[in-house]
Amino acid sequence: MKLIKTTLLLATFVFTAITSNASAATDPWYVYASKVNGYRMCAQASPGAGWYKASPNGYSTKGACNYYER
């Protein structure tokens, strides 16, 4: 009986550790440029139909994205 409780407790701990780490990452930041006037901005999702993705890769922080926004 003690072995079953220990196994169940260990399985619960491992499941909790795996699921909490899986959701820890944030979405990357991209530089988007306006099709109208070329204005650039950083966003994690597309701002709309009038914008295109001007950066080929995503950045992990908004600060890193802002550097390429200019």
XYZ file of N, CA and C in Angstrom:
210
model
N 0.822 -1.196 0.000
C 0.000 0.000 0.000
C 0.868 1.263 0.000
N 1.962 1.220 0.767
C 2.851 2.375 0.829
C 3.526 2.614 -0.525
N 3.842 1.527 -1.250
C 4.459 1.648 -2.567
C 3.501 2.309 -3.559
N 2.233 2.009 -3.482
C 1.240 2.615 -4.377
C 1.108 4.104 -4.094
N 1.063 4.489 -2.827
C 0.970 5.906 -2.471
C 2.210 6.668 -2.938
N 3.371 6.074 -2.755
C 4.611 6.718 -3.175
C 4.657 6.876 -4.692
N 4.251 5.845 -5.411
C 4.239 5.899 -6.870
C 3.248 6.942 -7.363
N 2.082 6.987 -6.761
C 1.072 7.970 -7.158
C 1.545 9.393 -6.868
N 2.176 9.599 -5.734
C 2.703 10.910 -5.385
C 3.808 11.334 -6.351
N 4.693 10.426 -6.693
C 5.769 10.717 -7.632
C 5.217 11.027 -9.019
N 4.229 10.270 -9.480
C 3.620 10.514 -10.788
C 2.937 11.881 -10.825
N 2.264 12.245 -9.754
C 1.622 13.557 -9.677
C 2.655 14.673 -9.714
N 3.756 14.503 -9.006
C 4.822 15.506 -8.995
C 5.429 15.674 -10.384
N 5.715 14.572 -11.057
C 6.317 14.635 -12.395
C 5.348 15.285 -13.378
N 4.087 14.927 -13.336
C 3.087 15.522 -14.231
C 2.974 17.027 -14.001
N 2.971 17.446 -12.755
C 2.891 18.876 -12.441
C 4.124 19.618 -12.933
N 5.278 19.035 -12.762
C 6.520 19.678 -13.212
C 6.556 19.814 -14.725
N 6.109 18.804 -15.432
C 6.124 18.852 -16.901
C 5.126 19.875 -17.427
N 3.921 19.891 -16.905
C 2.908 20.804 -17.423
C 3.186 22.255 -17.057
N 3.809 22.507 -15.924
C 4.105 23.896 -15.562
C 5.251 24.447 -16.406
N 6.207 23.639 -16.785
C 7.303 24.097 -17.642
C 6.866 24.263 -19.085
N 5.888 23.528 -19.526
C 5.447 23.610 -20.909
C 4.774 24.943 -21.209
N 4.165 25.566 -20.235
C 3.453 26.815 -20.479
C 4.257 28.046 -20.058
N 5.526 27.880 -19.750
C 6.326 28.988 -19.242
C 6.846 29.912 -20.341
N 6.938 29.448 -21.569
C 7.487 30.260 -22.649
C 6.468 31.287 -23.143
N 6.980 32.442 -23.564
C 6.112 33.476 -24.120
C 6.213 33.463 -25.639
N 5.283 34.110 -26.284
C 5.326 34.214 -27.736
C 6.447 35.156 -28.146
N 7.062 34.923 -29.302
C 8.129 35.821 -29.747
C 7.581 37.158 -30.247
N 8.427 38.172 -30.222
C 8.083 39.498 -30.725
C 8.580 39.626 -32.156
N 7.783 40.245 -33.022
C 8.155 40.461 -34.412
C 8.052 41.944 -34.748
N 8.841 42.372 -35.730
C 8.748 43.738 -36.236
C 7.769 43.707 -37.403
N 6.739 44.536 -37.320
C 5.758 44.673 -38.401
C 5.901 46.060 -39.008
N 5.766 46.150 -40.322
C 5.864 47.432 -41.016
C 4.533 47.726 -41.706
N 4.149 48.990 -41.698
C 2.904 49.416 -42.328
C 3.050 49.402 -43.851
N 2.029 48.938 -44.540
C 2.028 48.961 -45.998
C 1.764 50.368 -46.524
N 1.240 51.253 -45.688
C 0.884 52.607 -46.109
C 2.077 53.551 -46.038
N 2.721 53.631 -44.871
C 3.787 54.617 -44.706
C 5.115 54.026 -44.214
N 5.213 52.719 -44.064
C 6.449 52.083 -43.648
C 6.748 52.167 -42.166
N 5.828 52.702 -41.355
C 6.021 52.783 -39.908
C 6.242 51.381 -39.356
N 7.217 51.227 -38.466
C 7.534 49.918 -37.892
C 7.123 49.870 -36.429
N 6.664 48.703 -36.005
C 6.275 48.495 -34.610
C 6.525 47.050 -34.223
N 6.648 46.804 -32.943
C 6.840 45.450 -32.423
C 5.521 44.927 -31.860
N 5.235 43.680 -32.163
C 4.016 43.059 -31.652
C 4.197 41.543 -31.638
N 3.420 40.884 -30.787
C 3.468 39.431 -30.734
C 2.471 38.807 -31.702
N 1.477 39.565 -32.114
C 0.490 39.093 -33.083
C 0.335 40.150 -34.170
N -0.102 39.750 -35.328
C -0.247 40.684 -36.446
C -1.233 41.794 -36.094
N -0.856 43.063 -36.346
C -1.762 44.169 -36.037
C -2.922 44.304 -37.025
N -2.889 43.605 -38.141
C -4.009 43.668 -39.072
C -3.561 43.475 -40.510
N -4.497 43.704 -41.426
C -4.254 43.454 -42.843
C -3.305 44.480 -43.466
N -3.194 45.651 -42.910
C -2.354 46.691 -43.472
C -0.899 46.609 -43.040
N -0.504 45.508 -42.445
C 0.851 45.354 -41.935
C 1.472 44.076 -42.483
N 2.790 44.074 -42.637
C 3.500 42.851 -43.021
C 4.667 42.641 -42.055
N 5.072 41.378 -41.929
C 6.146 41.031 -40.992
C 7.479 41.436 -41.616
N 8.168 42.400 -41.002
C 9.415 42.927 -41.539
C 10.642 42.221 -40.972
N 10.469 41.392 -39.959
C 11.601 40.669 -39.384
C 11.467 39.186 -39.721
N 12.551 38.567 -40.172
C 12.475 37.153 -40.540
C 12.374 36.226 -39.331
N 12.838 36.675 -38.174
C 12.786 35.821 -36.987
C 12.187 36.585 -35.819
N 11.726 35.843 -34.832
C 11.136 36.453 -33.653
C 12.188 36.751 -32.598
N 11.894 37.724 -31.737
C 12.793 38.106 -30.655
C 12.156 37.716 -29.335
N 12.994 37.346 -28.377
C 12.471 36.826 -27.112
C 11.933 37.922 -26.195
N 12.403 39.155 -26.348
C 11.919 40.240 -25.498
C 11.522 41.432 -26.352
N 10.665 42.272 -25.803
C 10.258 43.475 -26.523
C 11.429 44.429 -26.676
N 12.340 44.451 -25.727
C 13.513 45.316 -25.819
C 14.396 44.956 -27.000
N 14.593 43.665 -27.230
C 15.389 43.240 -28.381
C 14.670 43.584 -29.684
N 13.370 43.469 -29.688
C 12.584 43.811 -30.875
C 12.634 45.309 -31.139
N 12.563 46.112 -30.099
C 12.578 47.575 -30.270
C 13.864 48.054 -30.918
N 14.960 47.352 -30.721
C 16.224 47.740 -31.335
C 16.109 47.711 -32.869
N 15.381 46.725 -33.393
C 15.230 46.573 -34.837
C 14.014 47.303 -35.377
N 13.268 47.923 -34.508
C 12.049 48.634 -34.903
C 12.390 49.891 -35.700
N 13.550 50.468 -35.450
C 13.911 51.741 -36.092
C 14.161 51.585 -37.562
